[in-house]
Each structure stands twice: as structure tokens, then as C-alpha cells.
Coordinates of C-alpha atoms in Angstrom, one line a residue:
X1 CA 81.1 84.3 129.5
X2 CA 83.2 86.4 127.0
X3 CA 85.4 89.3 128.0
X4 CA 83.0 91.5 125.4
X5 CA 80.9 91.1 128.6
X6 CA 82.6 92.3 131.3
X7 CA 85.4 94.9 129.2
X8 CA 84.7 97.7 131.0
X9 CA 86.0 96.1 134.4
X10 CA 88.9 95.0 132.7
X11 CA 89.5 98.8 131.5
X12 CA 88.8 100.0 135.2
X13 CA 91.5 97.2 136.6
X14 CA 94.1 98.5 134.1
X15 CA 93.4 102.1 133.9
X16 CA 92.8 102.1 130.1
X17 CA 89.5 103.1 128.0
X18 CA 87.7 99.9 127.1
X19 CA 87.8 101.8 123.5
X20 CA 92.3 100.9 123.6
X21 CA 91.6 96.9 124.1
X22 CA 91.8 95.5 121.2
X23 CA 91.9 91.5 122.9
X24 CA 92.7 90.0 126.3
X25 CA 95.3 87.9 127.4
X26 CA 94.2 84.7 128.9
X27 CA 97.0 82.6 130.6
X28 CA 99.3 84.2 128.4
X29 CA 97.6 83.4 125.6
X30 CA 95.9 86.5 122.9
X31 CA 92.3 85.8 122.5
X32 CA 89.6 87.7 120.8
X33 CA 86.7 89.6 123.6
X34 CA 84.6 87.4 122.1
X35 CA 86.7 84.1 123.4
X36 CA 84.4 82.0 125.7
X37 CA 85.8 81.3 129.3
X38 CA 84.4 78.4 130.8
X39 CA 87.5 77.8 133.4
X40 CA 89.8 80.5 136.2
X41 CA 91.8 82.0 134.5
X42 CA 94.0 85.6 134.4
X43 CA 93.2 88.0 132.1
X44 CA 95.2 91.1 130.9
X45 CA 94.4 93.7 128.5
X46 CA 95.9 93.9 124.9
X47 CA 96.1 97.6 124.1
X48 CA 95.5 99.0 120.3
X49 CA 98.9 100.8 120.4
X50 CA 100.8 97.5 121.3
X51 CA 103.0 95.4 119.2
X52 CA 100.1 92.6 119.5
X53 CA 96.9 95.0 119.1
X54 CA 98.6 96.3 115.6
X55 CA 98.8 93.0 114.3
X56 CA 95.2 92.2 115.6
X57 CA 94.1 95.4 113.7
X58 CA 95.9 94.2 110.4
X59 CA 94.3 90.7 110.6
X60 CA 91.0 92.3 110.9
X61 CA 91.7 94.7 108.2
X62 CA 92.4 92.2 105.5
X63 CA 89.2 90.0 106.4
X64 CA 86.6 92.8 106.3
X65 CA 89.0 93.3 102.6
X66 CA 88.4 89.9 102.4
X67 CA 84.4 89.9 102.9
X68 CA 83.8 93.2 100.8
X69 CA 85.7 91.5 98.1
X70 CA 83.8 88.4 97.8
X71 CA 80.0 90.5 98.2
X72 CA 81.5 92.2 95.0
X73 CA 83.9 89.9 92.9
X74 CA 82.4 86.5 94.5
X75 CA 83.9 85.0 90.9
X76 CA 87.2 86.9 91.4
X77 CA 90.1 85.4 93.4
X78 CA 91.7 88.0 95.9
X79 CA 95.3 87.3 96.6
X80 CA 97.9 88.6 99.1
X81 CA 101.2 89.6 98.5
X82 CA 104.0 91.2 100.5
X83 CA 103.9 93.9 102.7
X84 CA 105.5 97.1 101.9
X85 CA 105.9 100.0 104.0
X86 CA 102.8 99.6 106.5
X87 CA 100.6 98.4 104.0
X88 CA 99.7 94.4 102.3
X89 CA 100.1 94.2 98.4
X90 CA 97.1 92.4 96.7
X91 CA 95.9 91.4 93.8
X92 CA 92.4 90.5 92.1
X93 CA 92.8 88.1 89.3
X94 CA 90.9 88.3 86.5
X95 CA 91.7 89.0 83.1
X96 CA 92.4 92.5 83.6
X97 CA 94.6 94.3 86.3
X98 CA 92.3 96.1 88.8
X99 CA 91.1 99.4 88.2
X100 CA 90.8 102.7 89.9
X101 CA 86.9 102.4 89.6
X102 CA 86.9 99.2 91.3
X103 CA 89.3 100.2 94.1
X104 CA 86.7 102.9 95.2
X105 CA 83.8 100.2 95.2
X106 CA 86.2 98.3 97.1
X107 CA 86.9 100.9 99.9
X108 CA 83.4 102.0 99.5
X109 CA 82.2 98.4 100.4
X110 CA 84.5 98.4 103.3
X111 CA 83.6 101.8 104.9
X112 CA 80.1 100.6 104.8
X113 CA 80.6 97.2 106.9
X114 CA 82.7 99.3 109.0
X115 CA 79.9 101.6 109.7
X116 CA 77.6 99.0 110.2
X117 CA 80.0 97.9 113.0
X118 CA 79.1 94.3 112.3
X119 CA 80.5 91.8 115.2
X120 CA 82.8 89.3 114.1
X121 CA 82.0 85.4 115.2
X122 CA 83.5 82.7 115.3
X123 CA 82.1 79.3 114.6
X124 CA 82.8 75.9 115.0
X125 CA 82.2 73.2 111.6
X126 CA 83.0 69.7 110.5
X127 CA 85.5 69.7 108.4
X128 CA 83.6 68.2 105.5
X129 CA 81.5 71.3 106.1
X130 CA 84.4 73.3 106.6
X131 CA 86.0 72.1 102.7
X132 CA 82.2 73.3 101.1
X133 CA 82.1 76.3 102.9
X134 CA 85.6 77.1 101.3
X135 CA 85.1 75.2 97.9
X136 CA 81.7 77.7 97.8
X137 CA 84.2 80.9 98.4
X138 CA 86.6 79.9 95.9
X139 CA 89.4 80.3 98.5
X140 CA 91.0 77.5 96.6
X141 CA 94.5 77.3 98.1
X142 CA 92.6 77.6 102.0
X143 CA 91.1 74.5 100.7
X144 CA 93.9 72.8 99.8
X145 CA 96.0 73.7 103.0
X146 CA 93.2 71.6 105.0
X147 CA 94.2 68.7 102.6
X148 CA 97.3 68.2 104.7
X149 CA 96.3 68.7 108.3
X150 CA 92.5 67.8 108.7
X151 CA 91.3 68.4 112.3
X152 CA 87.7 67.2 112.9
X153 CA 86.5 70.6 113.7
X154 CA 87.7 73.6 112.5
X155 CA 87.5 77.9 113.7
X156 CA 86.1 79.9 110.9
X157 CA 85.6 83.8 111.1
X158 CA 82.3 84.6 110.2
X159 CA 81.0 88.1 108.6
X160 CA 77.7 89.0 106.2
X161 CA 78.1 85.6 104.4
X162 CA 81.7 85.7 103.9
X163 CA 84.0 82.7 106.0
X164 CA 87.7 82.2 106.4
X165 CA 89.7 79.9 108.7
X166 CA 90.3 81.2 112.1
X167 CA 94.5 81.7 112.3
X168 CA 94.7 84.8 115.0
X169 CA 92.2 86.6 117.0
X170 CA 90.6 89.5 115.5
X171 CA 88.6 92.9 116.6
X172 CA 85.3 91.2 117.6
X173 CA 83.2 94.7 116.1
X174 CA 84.0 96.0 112.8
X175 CA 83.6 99.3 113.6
X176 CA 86.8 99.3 115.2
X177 CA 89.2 100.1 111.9
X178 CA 89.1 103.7 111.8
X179 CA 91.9 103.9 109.7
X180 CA 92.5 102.4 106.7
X181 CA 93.1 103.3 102.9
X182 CA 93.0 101.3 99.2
X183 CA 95.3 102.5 96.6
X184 CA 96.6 101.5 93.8
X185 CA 99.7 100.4 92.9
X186 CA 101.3 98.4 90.2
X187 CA 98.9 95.5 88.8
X188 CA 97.4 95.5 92.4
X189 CA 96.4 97.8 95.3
X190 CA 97.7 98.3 98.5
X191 CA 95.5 98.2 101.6
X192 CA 97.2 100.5 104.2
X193 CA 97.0 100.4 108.0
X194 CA 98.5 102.5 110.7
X195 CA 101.7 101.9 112.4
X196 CA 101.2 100.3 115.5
X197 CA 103.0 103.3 117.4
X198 CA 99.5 105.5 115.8
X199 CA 97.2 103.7 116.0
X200 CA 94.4 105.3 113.5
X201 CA 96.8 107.6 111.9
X202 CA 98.1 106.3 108.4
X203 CA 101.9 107.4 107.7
X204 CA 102.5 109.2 104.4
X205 CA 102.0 106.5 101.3
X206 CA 105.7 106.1 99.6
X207 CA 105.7 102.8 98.3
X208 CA 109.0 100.7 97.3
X209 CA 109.9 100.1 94.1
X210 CA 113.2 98.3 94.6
X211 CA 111.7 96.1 97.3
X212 CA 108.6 95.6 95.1
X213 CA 110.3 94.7 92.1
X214 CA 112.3 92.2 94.5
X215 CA 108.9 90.3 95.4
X216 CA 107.8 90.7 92.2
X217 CA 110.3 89.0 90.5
X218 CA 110.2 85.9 93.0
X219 CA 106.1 85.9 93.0
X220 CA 106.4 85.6 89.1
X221 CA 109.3 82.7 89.4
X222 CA 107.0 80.8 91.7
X223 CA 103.9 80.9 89.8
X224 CA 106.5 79.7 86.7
X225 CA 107.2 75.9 89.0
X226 CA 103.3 76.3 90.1
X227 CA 104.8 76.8 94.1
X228 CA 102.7 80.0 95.5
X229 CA 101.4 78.6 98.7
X230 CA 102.2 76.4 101.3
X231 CA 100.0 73.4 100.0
X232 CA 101.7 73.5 96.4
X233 CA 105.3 72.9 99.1
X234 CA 103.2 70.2 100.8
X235 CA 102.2 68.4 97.9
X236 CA 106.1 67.8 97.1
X237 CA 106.7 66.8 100.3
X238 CA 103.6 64.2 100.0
X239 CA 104.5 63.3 96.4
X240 CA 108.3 62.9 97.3
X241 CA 109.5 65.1 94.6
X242 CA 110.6 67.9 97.1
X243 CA 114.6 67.5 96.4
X244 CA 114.1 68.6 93.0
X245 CA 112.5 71.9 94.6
X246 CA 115.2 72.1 97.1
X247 CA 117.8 72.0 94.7
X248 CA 116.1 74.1 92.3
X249 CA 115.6 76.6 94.9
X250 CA 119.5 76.8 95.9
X251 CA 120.3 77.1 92.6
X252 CA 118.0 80.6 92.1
X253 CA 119.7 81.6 95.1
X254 CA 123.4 81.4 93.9
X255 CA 122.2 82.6 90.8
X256 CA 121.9 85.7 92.8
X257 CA 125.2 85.7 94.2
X258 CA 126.5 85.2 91.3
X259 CA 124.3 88.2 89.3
X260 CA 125.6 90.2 92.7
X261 CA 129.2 89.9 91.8
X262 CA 128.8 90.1 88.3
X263 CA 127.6 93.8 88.9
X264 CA 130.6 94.3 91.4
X265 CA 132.4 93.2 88.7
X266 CA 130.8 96.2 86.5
X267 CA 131.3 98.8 88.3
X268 CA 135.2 98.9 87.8
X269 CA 135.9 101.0 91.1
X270 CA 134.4 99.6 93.7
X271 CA 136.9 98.5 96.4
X272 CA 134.5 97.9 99.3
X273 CA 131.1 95.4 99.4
X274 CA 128.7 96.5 101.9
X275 CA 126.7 94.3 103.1
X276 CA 123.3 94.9 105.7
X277 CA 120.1 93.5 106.7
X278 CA 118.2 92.4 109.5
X279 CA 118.5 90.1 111.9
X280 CA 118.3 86.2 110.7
X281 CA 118.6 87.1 107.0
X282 CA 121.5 85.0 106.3
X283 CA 124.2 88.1 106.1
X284 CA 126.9 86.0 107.2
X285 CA 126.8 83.1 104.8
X286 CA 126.0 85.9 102.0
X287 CA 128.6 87.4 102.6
X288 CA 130.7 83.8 101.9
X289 CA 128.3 83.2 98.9
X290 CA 129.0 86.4 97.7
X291 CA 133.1 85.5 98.5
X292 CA 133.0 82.8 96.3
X293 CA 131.3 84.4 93.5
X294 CA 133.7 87.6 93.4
X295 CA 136.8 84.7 93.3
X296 CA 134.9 83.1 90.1
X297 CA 135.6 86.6 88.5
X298 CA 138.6 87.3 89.8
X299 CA 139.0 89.6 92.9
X300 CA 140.5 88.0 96.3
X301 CA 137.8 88.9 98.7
X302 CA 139.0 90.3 101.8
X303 CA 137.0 90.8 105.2
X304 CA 137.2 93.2 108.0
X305 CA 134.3 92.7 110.9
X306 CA 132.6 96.1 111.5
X307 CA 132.0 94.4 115.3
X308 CA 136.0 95.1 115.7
X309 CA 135.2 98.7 115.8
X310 CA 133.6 99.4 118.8
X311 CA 134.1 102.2 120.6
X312 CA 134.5 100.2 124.0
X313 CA 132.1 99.7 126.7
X314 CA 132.8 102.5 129.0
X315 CA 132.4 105.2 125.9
X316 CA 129.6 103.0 124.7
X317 CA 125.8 105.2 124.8
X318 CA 123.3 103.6 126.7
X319 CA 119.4 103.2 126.1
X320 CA 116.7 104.8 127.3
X321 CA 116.4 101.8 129.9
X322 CA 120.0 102.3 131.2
X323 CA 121.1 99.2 129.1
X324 CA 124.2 99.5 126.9
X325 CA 122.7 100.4 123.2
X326 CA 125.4 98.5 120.9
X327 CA 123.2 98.6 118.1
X328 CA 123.6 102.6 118.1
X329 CA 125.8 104.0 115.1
X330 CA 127.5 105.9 118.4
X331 CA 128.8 102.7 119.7
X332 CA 131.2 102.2 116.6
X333 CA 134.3 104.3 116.3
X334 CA 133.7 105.7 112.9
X335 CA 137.0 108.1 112.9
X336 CA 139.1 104.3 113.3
X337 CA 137.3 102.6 110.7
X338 CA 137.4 105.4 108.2
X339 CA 141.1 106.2 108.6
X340 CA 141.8 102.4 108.5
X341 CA 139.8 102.3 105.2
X342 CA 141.6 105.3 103.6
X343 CA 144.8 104.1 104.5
X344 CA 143.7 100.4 102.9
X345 CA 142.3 101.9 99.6
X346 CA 145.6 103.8 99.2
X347 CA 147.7 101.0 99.1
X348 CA 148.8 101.5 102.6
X349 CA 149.2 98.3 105.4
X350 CA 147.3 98.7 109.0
X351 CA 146.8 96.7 112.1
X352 CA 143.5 95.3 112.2
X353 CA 141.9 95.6 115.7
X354 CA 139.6 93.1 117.3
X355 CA 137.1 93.3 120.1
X356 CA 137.0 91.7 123.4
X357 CA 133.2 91.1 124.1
X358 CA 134.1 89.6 127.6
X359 CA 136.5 92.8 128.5
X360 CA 134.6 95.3 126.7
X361 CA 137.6 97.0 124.8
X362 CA 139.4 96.8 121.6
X363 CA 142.8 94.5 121.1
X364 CA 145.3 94.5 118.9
X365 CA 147.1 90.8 118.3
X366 CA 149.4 91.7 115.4
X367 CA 147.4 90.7 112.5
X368 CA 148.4 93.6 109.5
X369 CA 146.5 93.9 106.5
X370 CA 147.0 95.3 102.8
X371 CA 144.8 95.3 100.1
X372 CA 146.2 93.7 96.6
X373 CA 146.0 94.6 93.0
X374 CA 142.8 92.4 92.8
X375 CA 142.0 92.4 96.8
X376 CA 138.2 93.7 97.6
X377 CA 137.1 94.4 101.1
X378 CA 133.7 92.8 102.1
X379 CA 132.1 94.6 105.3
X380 CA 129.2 93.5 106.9
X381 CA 127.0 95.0 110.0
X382 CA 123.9 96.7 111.2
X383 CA 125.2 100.0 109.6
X384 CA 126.7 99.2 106.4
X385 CA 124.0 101.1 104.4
X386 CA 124.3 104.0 106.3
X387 CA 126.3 106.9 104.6
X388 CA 127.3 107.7 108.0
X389 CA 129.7 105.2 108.9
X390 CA 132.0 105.9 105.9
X391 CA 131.7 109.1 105.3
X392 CA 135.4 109.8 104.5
X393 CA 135.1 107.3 101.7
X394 CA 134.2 108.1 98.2
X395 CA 130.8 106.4 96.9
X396 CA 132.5 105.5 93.3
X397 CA 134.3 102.9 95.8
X398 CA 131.1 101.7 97.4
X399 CA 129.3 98.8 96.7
X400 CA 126.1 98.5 98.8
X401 CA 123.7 95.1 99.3
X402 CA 120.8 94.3 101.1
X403 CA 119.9 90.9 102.2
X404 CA 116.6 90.0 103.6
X405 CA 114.4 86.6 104.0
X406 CA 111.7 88.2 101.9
X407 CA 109.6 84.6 101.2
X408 CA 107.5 84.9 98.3
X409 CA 105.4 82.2 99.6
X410 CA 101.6 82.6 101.7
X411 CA 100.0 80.0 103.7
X412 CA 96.8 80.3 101.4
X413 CA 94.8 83.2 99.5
X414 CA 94.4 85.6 102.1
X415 CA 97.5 84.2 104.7
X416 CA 101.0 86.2 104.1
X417 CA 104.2 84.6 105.5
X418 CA 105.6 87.4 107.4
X419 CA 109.5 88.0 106.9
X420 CA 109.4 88.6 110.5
X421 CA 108.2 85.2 111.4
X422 CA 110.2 83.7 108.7
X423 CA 113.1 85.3 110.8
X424 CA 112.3 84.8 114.0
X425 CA 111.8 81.3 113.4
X426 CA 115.4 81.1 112.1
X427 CA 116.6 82.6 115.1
X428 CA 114.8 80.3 117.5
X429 CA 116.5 77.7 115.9
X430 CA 120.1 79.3 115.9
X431 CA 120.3 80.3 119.4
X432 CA 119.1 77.3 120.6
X433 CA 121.5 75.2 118.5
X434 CA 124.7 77.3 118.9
X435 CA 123.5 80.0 121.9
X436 CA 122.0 77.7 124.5
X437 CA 119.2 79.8 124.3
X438 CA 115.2 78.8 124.6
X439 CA 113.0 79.6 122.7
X440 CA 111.4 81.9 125.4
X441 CA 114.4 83.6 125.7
X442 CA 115.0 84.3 121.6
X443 CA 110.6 85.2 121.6
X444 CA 111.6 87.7 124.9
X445 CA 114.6 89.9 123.0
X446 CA 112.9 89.9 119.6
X447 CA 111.1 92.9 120.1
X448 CA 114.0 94.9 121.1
X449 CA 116.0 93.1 117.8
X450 CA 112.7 94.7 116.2
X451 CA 113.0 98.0 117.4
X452 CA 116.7 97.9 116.5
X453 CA 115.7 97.1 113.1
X454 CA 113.6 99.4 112.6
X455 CA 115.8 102.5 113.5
X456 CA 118.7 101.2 111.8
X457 CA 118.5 98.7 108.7
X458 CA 115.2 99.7 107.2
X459 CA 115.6 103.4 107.1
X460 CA 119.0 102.6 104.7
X461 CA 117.6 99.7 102.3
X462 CA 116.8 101.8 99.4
X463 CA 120.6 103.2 100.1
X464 CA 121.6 99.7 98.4
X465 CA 122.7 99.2 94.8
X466 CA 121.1 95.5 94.8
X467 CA 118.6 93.4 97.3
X468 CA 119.0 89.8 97.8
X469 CA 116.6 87.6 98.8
X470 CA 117.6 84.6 100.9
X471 CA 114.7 82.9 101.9
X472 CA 114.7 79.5 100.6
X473 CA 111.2 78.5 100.0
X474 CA 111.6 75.2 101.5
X475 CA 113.2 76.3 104.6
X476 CA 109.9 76.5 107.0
X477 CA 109.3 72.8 106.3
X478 CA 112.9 71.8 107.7
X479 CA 112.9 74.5 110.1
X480 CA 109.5 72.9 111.8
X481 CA 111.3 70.2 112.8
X482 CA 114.1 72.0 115.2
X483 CA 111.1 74.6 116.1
X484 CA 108.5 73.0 117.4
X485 CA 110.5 71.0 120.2
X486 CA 111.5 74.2 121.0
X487 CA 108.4 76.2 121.1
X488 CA 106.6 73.5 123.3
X489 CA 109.1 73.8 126.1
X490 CA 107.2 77.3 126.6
X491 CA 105.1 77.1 129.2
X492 CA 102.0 79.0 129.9
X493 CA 103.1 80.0 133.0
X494 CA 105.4 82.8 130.6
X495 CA 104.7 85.3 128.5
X496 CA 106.5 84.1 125.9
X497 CA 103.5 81.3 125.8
X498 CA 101.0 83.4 123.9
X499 CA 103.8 84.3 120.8
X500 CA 105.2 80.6 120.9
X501 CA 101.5 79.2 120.8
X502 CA 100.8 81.8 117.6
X503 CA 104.5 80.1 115.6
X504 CA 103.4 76.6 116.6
X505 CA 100.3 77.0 115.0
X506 CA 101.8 78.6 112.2
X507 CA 103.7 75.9 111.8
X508 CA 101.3 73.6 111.8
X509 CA 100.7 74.4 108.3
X510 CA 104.1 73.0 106.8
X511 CA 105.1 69.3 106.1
X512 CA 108.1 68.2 107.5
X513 CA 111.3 67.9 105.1
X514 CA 114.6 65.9 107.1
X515 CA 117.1 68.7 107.2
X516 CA 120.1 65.6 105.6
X517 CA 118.1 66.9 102.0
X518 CA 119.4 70.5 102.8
X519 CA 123.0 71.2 100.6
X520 CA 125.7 71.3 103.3
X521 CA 126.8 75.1 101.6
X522 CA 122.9 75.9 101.8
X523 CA 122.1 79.2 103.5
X524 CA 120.0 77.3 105.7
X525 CA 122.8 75.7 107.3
X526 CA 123.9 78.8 109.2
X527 CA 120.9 78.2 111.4
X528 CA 120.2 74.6 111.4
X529 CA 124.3 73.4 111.8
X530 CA 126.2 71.2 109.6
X531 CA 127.4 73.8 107.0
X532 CA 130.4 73.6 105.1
X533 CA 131.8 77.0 106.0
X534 CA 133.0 78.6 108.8
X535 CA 131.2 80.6 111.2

């Protein structure tokens, strides 16, 4: 029996239209409606318009790309890139970059599967079978990732003649994407999808230059040392040769630290470094990366905590839940900071608060500050690229960066790494080791960390001067073994189960690397312990 079968009793028992499910939950685990149920079990709609529906609708998006590419390129590679905005950046290699005319036989190709309103299967094959199925395809890296875990029988998502490994549950009828768009951008195209708060509305295409030229620049570095995937990371591990990557990696890194305060350096009136991105991205070892760059030309950094300027908890706006919103630009007392800022730039000494998280209220123990001749101020927070929270201060004086984990690796062809994952990951692995926290717990919040992010950090990247990318693209291979532990202790009795299911098969993909290889200054550090600086 499939839940196909019986949806419109599960849309009667949850008040929905069958035409909103986009999968069940069974057990707490996401399946597809065309999962077989053999066993009792609890099963709970996944709506379109949820967090879990969108990214169903994306996955199924990219394979019916996937399909209409092969029926008309079959001796093209397709490849998947970054996301940017709410869109996936691909690429068709060849000798030429793609071309308008073949973006509208691409699209074209799509609407008509989509039409057709195909079902989706899944089927089960050897894996001898499943390596010629692939080798056939030309999904060359997909191949090679099944060189390094090699289960007897392996998921494939069938459609018109086209196969790909089964990694997440997908819409079981094509005719289910009513809305998408091909366009093209760069020396690739972007295939666009709607935001999972409108579903089968597409938001006005803007595109990212800045963020593009970002990935862009790391996809062409990793092509240059012949790491794209993660089976080129796994064939270090296997070969051994993996510390030269590491170090080679941390060394691009602190290149960019260094490039970073070169261009402080530049701009001759900048008295202030701010520094933002979202959760997980490293900000606070950047920041002391960035510190030790700014002393190699010169400057004494010096660091105020953004988090000492709250406004106190009884002043403090709550959420639309009734739950203290600290992550609001209201909670911060902007008339403080800015006159403590203009006094500092002016040569002038204050008294630096700090904040009581325990009492809820600011203190002040004494501690004075005065910025120096060659004294710059480094601030760091959820707000920093906002224009809003130092308004008072002139923007000659600003300096603006934006960090981000933006991994430049896939799993295979058609598999992106998301930055979110990348992130969370880190975060499971930081609460638990310094928080106490499960992994339950960390998979529980993140959505609200999400929504958080979303209202205040992306809105302001393009505010900054430079990005900085500090995914390491080794990390996931020493972060495996701290996560998975982790990730088994949830049990299916939670529903945490089905996301921590979805990261440990995720990470199922990555060979382990012993985290005594990773430098003891490494960025990495701040999430797996034994750094050399001080948190």
C-alpha cells in the first residue's frame, strides 16, 4: 500500500486539499506518496507551503531538469552549482557556454514532461547494475561517489529513460511543478523555483553578482587541484594524501584574511570592521583571523561585542509567539552604541558596558576604552550590515564583511551541498561540544535560527564591501565523525528523527578524516574544540 492510494483520507484527517501534500510523514520520517507501507505506522501530511514540501519541490525540479537534459544533451554533462537567490546555478559543459536557443529547448522539454504528468518511481538495482545504469548516463561523479560506500542494493529515481540515485523523496507526479523558470545567467542558467512561503509563485529574478563571483571564484580554484565533488575528497582520504588538501585549503583561507585587511588597509579611513553572517559561519574566529591580519599591517585591532548593547529584557520586543525576539534590530540600544562610537572615533574615552544574560540588563564593571593613533574597532553581530544600527556614523569610516560557509563542493553532478546543511551540521557539533545540547534540540531551534536569518543577515549581504568564504572543503569529512554519534541518539519517537535521518544519510557520502589533522588556529576549531584562540 502507498499513501498515493489512500491521499484523499489523509487530506480529510488533516483538513488540507490532497492537491497541498506534497509527501507524508511516516514515524517521523519524510517519504514520497509513493513509499510502500508494509508495517503500523503514523502518518502525517507534509504540506507544499512547508519548510519540507519546498525542498521536496526543488529536488523534483532539478530531476525532471535532470531527465529533459539528458533526452536532449545525452553527450553533454549537466552540472550544479550554488544557489542564488531562490534559484540553482548550472552549467552544461561542452565546448561552448549554453545558449539562449538551447535554454528554451530546455524549458520547453520540461514543460512537456510536466504536462504529461509522468509518475515518478522508484526502483530497486544491484549495484553492479546500479554503476552501468550511471556509467550509461554519464553521471560520472554519481558513479564515482558509489566507489566509496557500495551498498548491495541501491534507490534510483526513475523517469522516461532517465535514472539518478534516490537522496530525498520527491513529488511522485510530475505534473505537480507549476512553477518554474530557465534563464540565463553568466556561462550557465539558473533554474528558478518558488519560495517555499508561495508556493507556485516565482519571486522577481535579481541575481547576485557579488555572491556569484564569490562561488565562482572557489568553483574555478577547485577545478584548478581537480577537488569538485565529494569523491575527488574521498579519493585523498583513501590515497592518504588528504593533509596536503587540508593544509592547502587553510592556506586559501588566510589568504583571504589577509586580501581582507589588505583592503582595510586601502581605504585609509576606515576606523570600524563590520563584520556579519549567519549562524555557524565562523564570525567569531574571522573576526580573530581577520585581527591577526590587520596587526601584520599595522593597526591594533580593538573589539567591542554588539551583544553588550542590549536594550534589557524588560524593554526587549517580543515575537509574534510571545517569546522575547533578541534577534530584532529593536532589542539593541542603537542611541548607546552610536554615541559610544562617536565619542570613540573622536578621540574621546568611554565605559564599555556588558550584558548580564542571567539578569537580563546591562553592567558596567569599569572597563574604559580609547581608541589609539593606529587602534581599529572590529564589531561583529546579526546586524552589522545594516545601515541602521550606525546610522550616526559616517560610511567613509565603515568597513563592511560578510562571512558565510559557502562550500564550493557537490556530492556528485546533480547533488549541491547546501550552505544550510553545511551549517547546521557545524552547529550540531558546537552545541553539543560546548552547549550540552542534542542534536534534537540544535535540528528543533534551527528553523527559527532560519527565519532569523532570513529577515536580518541576507537582506544586508550586498551592503558588504567584501564576502568571505569560510567553509573549508574538508570540514564535512571531520565533522562526520562528531555528527553522526550525535544524530543517532535521535530517536523516531521525535520529530527531529525525519531531519536527523536526512544529515545522516548525507553524511554517509563523506570519508572520515581524524580531526588531530585539522591546524589548531583552523576555523574549524571553533566548532570541533581544541583551538588556539579564545572563545
Amino acid at each position: 500500500m502507498q499513501p498515493k492510494d489512500f491521499l484523499d483520507k489523509i487530506a480529510e484527517a488533516e483538513n488540507v486539499s490532497s492537491a497541498d501534500i506534497a509527501a507524508v510523514r511516516i514515524n517521523n520520517e519524510v517519504c514520497s506518496l509513493t513509499y510502500s507501507i508494509d508495517y503500523n505506522a503514523s502518518i502525517e501530511a507534509v504540506l507544499a507551503n512547508s519548510p519540507e514540501g519546498a525542498t521536496i519541490y526543488r529536488r523534483t525540479l532539478c530531476f525532471v531538469l535532470a531527465a529533459a537534459a539528458h533526452t536532449l544533451f545525452p553527450d553533454k554533462r549537466l552540472i550544479v552549482g550554488h544557489s542564488l537567490g531562490h534559484g540553482y546555478y548550472y552549467t552544461l559543459d561542452g565546448e561552448k557556454p549554453i545558449t539562449l536557443f538551447e535554454i528554451s529547448q530546455l524549458k520547453a522539454q520540461m514543460h512537456l514532461l510536466v504536462e504529461k504528468n509522468l509518475e515518478i518511481t522508484q526502483t530497486a538495482v544491484s549495484y553492479e547494475e546500479a554503476l552501468k545504469i550511471l556509467e550509461d548516463l554519464n553521471l560520472q561523479q554519481t558513479r564515482k561517489s558509489l566507489e566509496f560506500h557500495c551498498p548491495p542494493r541501491i534507490i534510483m529515481n526513475q523517469l522516461t529513460g532517465f535514472s539518478d540515485l534516490y537522496y530525498l523523496p520527491l513529488l511522485h507526479r510530475t505534473g505537480r511543478l507549476t512553477a518554474f523558470d530557465l534563464t540565463l545567467y553568466e556561462d550557465g542558467f539558473l533554474l528558478r523555483f518558488p519560495p517555499s512561503h508561495t508556493p507556485g509563485k516565482l519571486d522577481a529574478d535579481t541575481g547576485n553578482p557579488k555572491l556569484f563571483n564569490v562561488y565562482k571564484r572557489y568553483k574555478d580554484w577547485g577545478k584548478r587541484i581537480g577537488v569538485t565533488a565529494a569523491p575527488e575528497l574521498n579519493q585523498f582520504v583513501q590515497d592518504r594524501t588528504f593533509r596536503d588538501f587540508i593544509n592547502i585549503t587553510e592556506t586559501l583561507q588566510n589568504k583571504c584574511f589577509a586580501d581582507a585587511a589588505d583592503a582595510i588597509h586601502q581605504k585609509e579611513n576606515a576606523k570600524v570592521v563590520l563584520i556579519a553572517g549567519p549562524s555557524s559561519s565562523g564570525k567569531t574566529t574571522s573576526s580573530k583571523k581577520l585581527a591577526q591580519q590587520l596587526q601584520v599591517n599595522g593597526y591594533t585591532p580593538r573589539v567591542i561585542s554588539i551583544d553588550n548593547y542590549y536594550v534589557g529584557r524588560e524593554n526587549t520586543p517580543k515575537d509574534e509567539n510571545g517569546n522575547y525576539d533578541y534577534e530584532c534590530l529593536e532589542a539593541l540600544d542603537i542611541a548607546l552604541l552610536n554615541e559610544n562610537l562617536v565619542l570613540l572615533f573622536n578621540g574621546d574615552e568611554i565605559d564599555v558596558p556588558t550584558y548580564d544574560f542571567v539578569a537580563g540588563a546591562r553592567r558596567y564593571t569599569g572597563k574604559k576604552m580609547r581608541l589609539e593613533k593606529n587602534d581599529i574597532l572590529i564589531l561583529e553581530g546579526i546586524h552589522a550590515l545594516n545601515d541602521k544600527l550606525t546610522p550616526l556614523i559616517d560610511p567613509a569610516l565603515k568597513f563592511k564583511i560578510y562571512v558565510s560557509a559557502l562550500t564550493q563542493l557537490n556530492l556528485d553532478d546533480l547533488t549541491r551541498i547546501s550552505t544550510s546543511d553545511n551549517r547546521l551540521i557545524r552547529r550540531i557539533v558546537r552545541d553539543s561540544q560546548f552547549r550540552g545540547k542534542s542534536a534534537a534540540d540544535t535540528i528543533a531551534m534551527w528553523p527559527n535560527v532560519q527565519k532569523g536569518e532570513r529577515l536580518h543577515i541576507f537582506p544586508f549581504q550586498n551592503n558588504a564591501d567584501i564576502m568571505i568564504n569560510t567553509a573549508l572543503d574538508y570540514e564535512l569529512s571531520v565533522l562526520k565523525v562528531y555528527a553522526e554519534p550525535l544524530l543517532r541518539c535521535v530517536s523516531p519517537l521525535q520529530k527531529e528523527y525525519s531531519e536527523a535521518t536526512r544529515l545522516l544519510k548525507f553524511l554517509t557520502h563523506f570519508s572520515p578524516i581524524p580531526s588531530n589533522f585539522v591546524p589548531s588556529q583552523s576555523l574549524l576549531r571553533e566548532f570541533i574544540g581544541g583551538s588556539e584562540f579564545k572563545y
